Coordinates of C-alpha atoms in Angstrom, one line a residue:
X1270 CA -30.3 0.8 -5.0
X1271 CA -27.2 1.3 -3.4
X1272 CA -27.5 4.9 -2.9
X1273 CA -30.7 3.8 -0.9
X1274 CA -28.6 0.9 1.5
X1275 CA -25.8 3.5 1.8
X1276 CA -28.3 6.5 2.9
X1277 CA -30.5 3.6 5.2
X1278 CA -26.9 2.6 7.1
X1279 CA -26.5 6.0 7.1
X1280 CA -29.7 6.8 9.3
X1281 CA -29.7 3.0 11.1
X1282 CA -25.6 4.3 12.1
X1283 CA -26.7 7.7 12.8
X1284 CA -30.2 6.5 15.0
X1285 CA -28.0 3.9 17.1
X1286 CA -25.3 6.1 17.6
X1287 CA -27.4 9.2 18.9
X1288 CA -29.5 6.3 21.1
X1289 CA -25.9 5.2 22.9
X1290 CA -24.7 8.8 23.7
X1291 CA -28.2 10.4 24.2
X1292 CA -29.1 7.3 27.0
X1293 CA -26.2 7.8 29.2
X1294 CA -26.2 11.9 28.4
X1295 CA -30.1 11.6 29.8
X1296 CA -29.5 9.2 33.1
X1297 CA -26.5 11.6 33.8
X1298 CA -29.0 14.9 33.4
X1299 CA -32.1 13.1 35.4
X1300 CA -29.8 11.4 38.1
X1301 CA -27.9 15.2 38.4
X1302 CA -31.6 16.7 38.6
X1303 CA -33.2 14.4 40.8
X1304 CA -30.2 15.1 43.2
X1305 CA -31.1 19.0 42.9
X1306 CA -34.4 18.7 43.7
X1307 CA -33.5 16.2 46.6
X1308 CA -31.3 18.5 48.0
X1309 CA -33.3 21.7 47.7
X1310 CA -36.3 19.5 49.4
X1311 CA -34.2 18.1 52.1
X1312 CA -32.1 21.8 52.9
X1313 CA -36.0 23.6 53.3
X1314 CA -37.2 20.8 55.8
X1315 CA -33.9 20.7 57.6
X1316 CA -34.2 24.5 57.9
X1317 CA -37.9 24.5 58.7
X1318 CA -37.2 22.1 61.1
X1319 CA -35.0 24.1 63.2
X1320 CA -36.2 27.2 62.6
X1321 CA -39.8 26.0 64.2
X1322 CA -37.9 24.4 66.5
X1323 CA -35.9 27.3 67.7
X1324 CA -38.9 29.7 68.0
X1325 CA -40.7 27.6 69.7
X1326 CA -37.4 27.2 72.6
X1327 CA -37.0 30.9 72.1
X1328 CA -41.0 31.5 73.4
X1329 CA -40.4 28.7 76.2
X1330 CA -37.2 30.9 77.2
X1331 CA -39.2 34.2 77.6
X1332 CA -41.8 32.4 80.1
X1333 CA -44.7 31.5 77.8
X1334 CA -46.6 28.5 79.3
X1335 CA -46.1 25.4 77.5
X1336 CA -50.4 25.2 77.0
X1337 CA -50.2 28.7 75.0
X1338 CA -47.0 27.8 73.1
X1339 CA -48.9 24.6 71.9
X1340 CA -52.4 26.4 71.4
X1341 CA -50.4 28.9 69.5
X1342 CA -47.9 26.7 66.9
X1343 CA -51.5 24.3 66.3
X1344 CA -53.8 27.5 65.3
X1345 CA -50.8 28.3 62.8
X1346 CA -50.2 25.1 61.0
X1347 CA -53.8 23.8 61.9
X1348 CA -55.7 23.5 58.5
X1349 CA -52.3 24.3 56.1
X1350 CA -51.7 22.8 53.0
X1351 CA -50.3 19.6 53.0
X1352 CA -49.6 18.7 49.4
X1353 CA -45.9 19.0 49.5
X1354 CA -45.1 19.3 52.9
X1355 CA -45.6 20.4 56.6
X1356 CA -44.2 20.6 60.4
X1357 CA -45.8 18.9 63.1
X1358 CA -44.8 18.3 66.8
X1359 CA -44.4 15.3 69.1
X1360 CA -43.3 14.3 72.1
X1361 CA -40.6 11.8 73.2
X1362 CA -43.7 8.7 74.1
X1363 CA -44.4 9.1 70.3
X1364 CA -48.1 11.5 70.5
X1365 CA -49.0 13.9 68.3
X1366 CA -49.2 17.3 70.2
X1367 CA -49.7 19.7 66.7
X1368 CA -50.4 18.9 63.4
X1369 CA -52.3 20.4 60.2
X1370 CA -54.7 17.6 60.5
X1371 CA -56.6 17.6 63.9
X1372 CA -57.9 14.2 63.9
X1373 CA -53.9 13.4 64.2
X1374 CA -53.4 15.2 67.1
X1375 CA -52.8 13.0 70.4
X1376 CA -52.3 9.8 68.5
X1377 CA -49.8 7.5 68.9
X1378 CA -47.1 6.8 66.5
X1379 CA -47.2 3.2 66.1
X1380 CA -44.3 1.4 66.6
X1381 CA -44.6 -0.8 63.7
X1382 CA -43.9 2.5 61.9
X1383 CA -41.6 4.4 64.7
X1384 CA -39.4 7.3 62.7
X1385 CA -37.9 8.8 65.4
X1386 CA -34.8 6.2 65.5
X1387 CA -34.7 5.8 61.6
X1388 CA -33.7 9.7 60.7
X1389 CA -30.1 10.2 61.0
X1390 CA -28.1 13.5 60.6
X1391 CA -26.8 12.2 57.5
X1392 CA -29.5 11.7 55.6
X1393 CA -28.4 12.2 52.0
X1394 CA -29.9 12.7 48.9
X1395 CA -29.3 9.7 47.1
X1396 CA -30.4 7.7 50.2
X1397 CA -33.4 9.7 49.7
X1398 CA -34.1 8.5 46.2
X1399 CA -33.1 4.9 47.2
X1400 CA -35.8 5.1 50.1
X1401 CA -38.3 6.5 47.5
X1402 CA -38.0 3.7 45.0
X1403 CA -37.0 1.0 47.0
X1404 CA -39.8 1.9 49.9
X1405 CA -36.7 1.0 52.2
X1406 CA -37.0 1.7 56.3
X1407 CA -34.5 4.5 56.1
X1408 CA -37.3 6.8 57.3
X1409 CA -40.9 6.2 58.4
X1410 CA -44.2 6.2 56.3
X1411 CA -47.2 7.5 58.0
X1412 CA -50.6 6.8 56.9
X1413 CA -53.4 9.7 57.2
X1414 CA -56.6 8.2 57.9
X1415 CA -58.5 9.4 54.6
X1416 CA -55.5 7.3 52.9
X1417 CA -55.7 10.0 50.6
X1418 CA -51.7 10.8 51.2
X1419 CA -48.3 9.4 52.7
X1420 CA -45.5 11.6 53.7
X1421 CA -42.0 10.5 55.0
X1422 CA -40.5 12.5 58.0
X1423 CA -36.8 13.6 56.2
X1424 CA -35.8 15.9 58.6
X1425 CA -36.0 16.3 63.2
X1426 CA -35.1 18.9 65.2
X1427 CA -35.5 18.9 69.3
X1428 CA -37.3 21.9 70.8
X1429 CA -34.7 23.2 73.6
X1430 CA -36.1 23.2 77.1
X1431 CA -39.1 20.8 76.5
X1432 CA -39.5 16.9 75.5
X1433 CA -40.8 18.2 72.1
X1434 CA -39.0 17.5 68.7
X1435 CA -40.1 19.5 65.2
X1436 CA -40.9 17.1 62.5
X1437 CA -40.5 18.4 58.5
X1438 CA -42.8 15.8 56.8
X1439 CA -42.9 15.6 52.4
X1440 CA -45.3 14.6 50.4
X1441 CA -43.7 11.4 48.7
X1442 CA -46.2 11.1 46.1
X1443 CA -45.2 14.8 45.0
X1444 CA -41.5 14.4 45.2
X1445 CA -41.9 11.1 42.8
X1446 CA -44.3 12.9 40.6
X1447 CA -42.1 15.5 40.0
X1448 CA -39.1 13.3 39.3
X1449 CA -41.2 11.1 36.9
X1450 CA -42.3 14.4 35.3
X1451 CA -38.8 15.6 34.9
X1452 CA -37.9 12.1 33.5
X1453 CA -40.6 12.4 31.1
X1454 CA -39.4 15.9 29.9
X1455 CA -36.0 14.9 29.2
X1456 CA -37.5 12.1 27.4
X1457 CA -39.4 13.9 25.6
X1458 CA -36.8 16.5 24.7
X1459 CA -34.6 13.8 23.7
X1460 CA -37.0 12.2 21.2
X1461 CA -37.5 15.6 19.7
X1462 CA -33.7 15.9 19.3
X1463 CA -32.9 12.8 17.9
X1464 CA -35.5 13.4 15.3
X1465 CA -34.4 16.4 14.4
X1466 CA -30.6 15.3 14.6
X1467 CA -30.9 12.2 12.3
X1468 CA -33.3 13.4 9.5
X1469 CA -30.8 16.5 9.9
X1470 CA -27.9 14.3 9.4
X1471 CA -29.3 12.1 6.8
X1472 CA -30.4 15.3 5.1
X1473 CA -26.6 16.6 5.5
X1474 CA -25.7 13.5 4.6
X1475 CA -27.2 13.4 1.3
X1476 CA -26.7 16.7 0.2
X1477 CA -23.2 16.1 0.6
X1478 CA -23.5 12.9 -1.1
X1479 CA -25.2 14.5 -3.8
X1480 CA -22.4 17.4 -3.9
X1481 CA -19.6 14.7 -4.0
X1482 CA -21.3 12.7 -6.9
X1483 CA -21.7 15.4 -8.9
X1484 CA -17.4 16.4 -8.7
X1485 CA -17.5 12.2 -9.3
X1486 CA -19.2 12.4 -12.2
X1487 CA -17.4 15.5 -13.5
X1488 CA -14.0 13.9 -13.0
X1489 CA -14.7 10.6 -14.5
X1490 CA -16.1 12.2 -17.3
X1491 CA -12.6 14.5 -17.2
X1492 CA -10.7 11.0 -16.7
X1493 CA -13.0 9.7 -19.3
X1494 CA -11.9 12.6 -21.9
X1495 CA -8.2 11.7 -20.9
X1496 CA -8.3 8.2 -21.6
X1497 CA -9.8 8.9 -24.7
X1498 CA -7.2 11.4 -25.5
X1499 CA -4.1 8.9 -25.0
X1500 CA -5.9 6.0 -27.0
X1501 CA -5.8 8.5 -29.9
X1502 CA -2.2 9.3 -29.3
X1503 CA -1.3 5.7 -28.7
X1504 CA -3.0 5.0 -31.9
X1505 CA -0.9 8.0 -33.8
X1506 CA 1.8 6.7 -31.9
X1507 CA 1.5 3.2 -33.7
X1508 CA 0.4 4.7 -37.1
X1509 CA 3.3 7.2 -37.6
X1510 CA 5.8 4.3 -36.5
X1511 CA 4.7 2.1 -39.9
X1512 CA 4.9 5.5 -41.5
X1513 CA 8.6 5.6 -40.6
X1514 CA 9.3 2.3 -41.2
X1515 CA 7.5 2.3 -44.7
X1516 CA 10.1 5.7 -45.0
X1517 CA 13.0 3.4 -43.7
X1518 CA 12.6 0.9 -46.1
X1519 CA 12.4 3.4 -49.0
X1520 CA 15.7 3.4 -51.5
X1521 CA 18.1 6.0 -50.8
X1522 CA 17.2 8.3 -54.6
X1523 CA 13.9 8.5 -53.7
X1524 CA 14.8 11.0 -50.5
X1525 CA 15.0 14.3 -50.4
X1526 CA 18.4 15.8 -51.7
X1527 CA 18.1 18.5 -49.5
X1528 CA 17.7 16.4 -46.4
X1529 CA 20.8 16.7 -44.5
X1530 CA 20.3 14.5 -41.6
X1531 CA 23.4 12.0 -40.8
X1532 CA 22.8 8.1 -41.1
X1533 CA 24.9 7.3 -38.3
X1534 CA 26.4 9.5 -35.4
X1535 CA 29.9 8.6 -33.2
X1536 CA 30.1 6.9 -30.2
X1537 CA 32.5 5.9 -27.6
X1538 CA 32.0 2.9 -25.9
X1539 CA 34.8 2.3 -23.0
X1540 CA 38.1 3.4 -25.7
X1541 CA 36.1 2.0 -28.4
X1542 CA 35.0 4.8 -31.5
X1543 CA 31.8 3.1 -32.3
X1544 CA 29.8 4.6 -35.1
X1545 CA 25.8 4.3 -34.3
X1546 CA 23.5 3.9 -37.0
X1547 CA 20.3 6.6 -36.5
X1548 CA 17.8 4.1 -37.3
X1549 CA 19.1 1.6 -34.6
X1550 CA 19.1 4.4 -31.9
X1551 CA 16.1 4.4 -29.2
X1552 CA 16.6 7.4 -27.3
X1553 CA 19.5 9.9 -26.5
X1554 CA 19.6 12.0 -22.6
X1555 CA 22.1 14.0 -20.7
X1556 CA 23.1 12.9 -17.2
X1557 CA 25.7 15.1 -15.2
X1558 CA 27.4 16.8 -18.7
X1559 CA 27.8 13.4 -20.3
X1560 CA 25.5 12.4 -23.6
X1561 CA 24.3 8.4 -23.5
X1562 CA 22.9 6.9 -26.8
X1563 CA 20.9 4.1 -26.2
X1564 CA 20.4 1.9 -28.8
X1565 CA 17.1 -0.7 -29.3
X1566 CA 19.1 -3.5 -28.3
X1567 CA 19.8 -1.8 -25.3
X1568 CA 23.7 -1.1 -25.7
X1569 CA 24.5 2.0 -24.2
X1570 CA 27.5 4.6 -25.3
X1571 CA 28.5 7.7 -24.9
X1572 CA 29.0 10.9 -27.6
X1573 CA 31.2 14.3 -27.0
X1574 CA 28.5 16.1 -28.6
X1575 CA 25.5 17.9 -27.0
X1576 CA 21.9 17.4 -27.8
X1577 CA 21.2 19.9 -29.5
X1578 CA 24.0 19.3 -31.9
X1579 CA 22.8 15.3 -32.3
X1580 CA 19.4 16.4 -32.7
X1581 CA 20.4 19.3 -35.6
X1582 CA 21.4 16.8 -37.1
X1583 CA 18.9 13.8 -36.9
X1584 CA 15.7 13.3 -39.0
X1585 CA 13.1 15.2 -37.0
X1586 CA 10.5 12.6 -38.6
X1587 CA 11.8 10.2 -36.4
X1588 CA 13.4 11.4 -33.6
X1589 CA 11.8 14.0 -30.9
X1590 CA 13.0 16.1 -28.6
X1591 CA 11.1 15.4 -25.7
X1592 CA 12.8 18.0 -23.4
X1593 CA 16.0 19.3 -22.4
X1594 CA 17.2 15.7 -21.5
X1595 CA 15.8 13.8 -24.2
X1596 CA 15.6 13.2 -27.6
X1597 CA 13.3 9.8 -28.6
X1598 CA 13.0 7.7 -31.5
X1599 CA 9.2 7.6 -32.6
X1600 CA 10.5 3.4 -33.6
X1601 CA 11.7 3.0 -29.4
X1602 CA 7.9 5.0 -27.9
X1603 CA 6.0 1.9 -26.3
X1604 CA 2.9 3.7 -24.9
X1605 CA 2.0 7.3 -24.0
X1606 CA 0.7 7.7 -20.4
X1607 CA -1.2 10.8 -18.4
X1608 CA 1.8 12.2 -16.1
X1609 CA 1.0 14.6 -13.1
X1610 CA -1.1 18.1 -14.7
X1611 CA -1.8 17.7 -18.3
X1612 CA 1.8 16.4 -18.6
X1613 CA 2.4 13.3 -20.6
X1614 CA 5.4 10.4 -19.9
X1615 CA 6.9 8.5 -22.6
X1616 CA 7.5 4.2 -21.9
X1617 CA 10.2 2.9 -24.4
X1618 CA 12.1 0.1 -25.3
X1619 CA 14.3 -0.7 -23.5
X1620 CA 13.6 0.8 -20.4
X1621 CA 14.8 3.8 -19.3
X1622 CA 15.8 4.6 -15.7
X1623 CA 15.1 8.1 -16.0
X1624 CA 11.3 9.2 -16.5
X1625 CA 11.2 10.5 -20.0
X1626 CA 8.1 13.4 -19.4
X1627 CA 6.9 15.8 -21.5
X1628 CA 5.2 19.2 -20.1
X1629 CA 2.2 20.7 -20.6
X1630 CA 3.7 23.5 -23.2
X1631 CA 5.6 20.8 -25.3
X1632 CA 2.5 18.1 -25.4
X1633 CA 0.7 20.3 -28.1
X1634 CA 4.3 20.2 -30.1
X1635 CA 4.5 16.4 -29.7
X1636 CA 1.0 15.9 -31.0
X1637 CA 1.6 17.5 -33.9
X1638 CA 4.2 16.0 -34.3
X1639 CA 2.8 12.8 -34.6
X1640 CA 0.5 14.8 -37.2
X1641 CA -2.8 14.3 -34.6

């Protein structure tokens, strides 16, 4: 069950992080896009614009009638298609004098919907887009008769040497079709992703999960296998002290003659000679070349000779040497305790400042020792 909440936060986290980034990644990528195609459509008409414009003052300057130049730029726009875009021509009263639909020709432009004072020169893209979804009076709408189309004059260039002015008309519908169709695609593409991003990630997720729970389980069972391991040395700890203290307790004749191991060792405590009995000792170390016995009461003195001479000559059924520093009595071990990499540290009574630890290569010494 809680595998299941924790891989169900994982998706719901996943799912409404991917929402936050992917919105603001998509309005940046569709206002960035809209702007291209904005651009592109208001560079052609500009350019169209004057390039129409500039032939036509170009035929005027060579001494073509007026009456031809008209006849001529009508027959070649007359009939064109008008689904994106087209020119037409007009004159400074506001007719019609060409354009791809003939009805249109010699009309008046209302002056309801006049456009020749709302283009400016710096007619941007964005105020394009605002004027596309806002409907705002930037530039004029005209109105074909069949109502079957609108277009929005974006771009007006003056024909030299005449009262004529080029208009570069779009097809609104178009423009916003396209933009709504690019919306749509990224939209689309973005649900696509984020399904295939999150049940990626969850799937990532859980395979992981799986991978991590699986090490989990082997090192608790590891951990498991430790603990185990110290309880059973605790345990031999505890049993082979009564052994000792049964062996203490024992009368002198009934020892071994042949044991040779001191009942009590010298000390010097301050410029006292202080002689220490073996069973009242709890551990002996080495600090900076001096030897310190430490009794159980927790007295503390000092001995000229070296461990390995004190520990020739203890009972090795009672006292261990733990390592180069230490030598413990099994009576002063409290508890055994996993130490670093299969090491193993010793707690006694009384406490000892310095960790008492026993390697890896001396543990298997120590155990049998306490006859495990």
């Amino acid at each position: 069950m809680r595998k299941d909440r924790l891989y169900l936060s994982t998706f719901l986290a996943i799912t409404f992080i991917f929402l936050v980034i992917s919105s603001v990644a998509v309005r940046y990528f569709v206002n960035f896009s809209v702007d291209r195609i904005l651009e592109t459509h208001l560079e052609f008409s500009k350019r169209e614009a004057q390039e129409v414009a500039s032939l036509l003052s170009t035929q005027l300057r060579n001494g073509i009638a007026k009456d031809t130049v008209i006849v001529t730029f009508q027959e070649s726009i007359e009939n064109t298609n008008q689904t994106t875009g087209f020119v037409s021509m007009f004159d400074w009263s506001g007719r019609f004098i060409c354009h791809p639909d003939v009805k249109v020709v010699g009309q008046n432009i209302s002056t309801e919907k006049s456009f020749v004072s709302s283009v400016s020169d710096d007619l941007t893209s964005k105020k394009f887009y605002d004027l596309l979804k806002n409907k705002q009076e930037e530039v004029s709408i005209e109105d074909f008769e069949d109502g079957l189309q609108e277009s929005e004059v974006i771009s007006i260039y003056p024909v030299k040497n005449s009262d004529w002015i080029i208009a570069a008309h779009t097809n609104t519908q178009i423009v916003m079709g396209q933009i709504e169709d690019l919306r749509n695609k990224f939209y689309t593409i973005l649900v696509i992703m984020g399904l295939v991003m999150v049940v990626a990630s969850v799937v990532t997720v859980r395979l992981i999960g799986s991978t991590y729970e699986k090490r989990l389980e082997a090192n608790n069972q590891k951990l498991s296998d430790e603990v185990i391991n110290l309880v059973k040395l605790n345990s031999a700890v505890d049993a082979y002290q009564k052994k000792v203290s049964v062996q203490s307790n024992q009368q002198d004749g009934n020892r071994d003659d042949e044991n040779t191991s001191k009942k009590r060792i010298l000390t010097y405590r301050r410029n006292e000679l202080k002689p220490v009995p073996t069973e009242e000792i709890a551990y002996i170390y080495m600090e900076n070349t001096i030897t310190y016995v430490v009794c159980i009461d927790g007295n503390r003195s000092t001995s000229n000779s070296s461990l390995d001479e004190l520990f020739s000559n203890l009972d090795r059924t009672s006292f261990f040497r733990a390592n180069r520093q230490f030598i413990v009595a099994i009576t002063a071990i409290e508890k055994i305790v996993k130490y670093g990499n299969n090491q193993l540290k010793i707690l006694v009574n009384p406490n000892s400042e310095v960790d008492i630890i026993i390697s890896k290569n001396k543990a298997a010494e120590f155990k049998q020792w306490l006859n495990l």
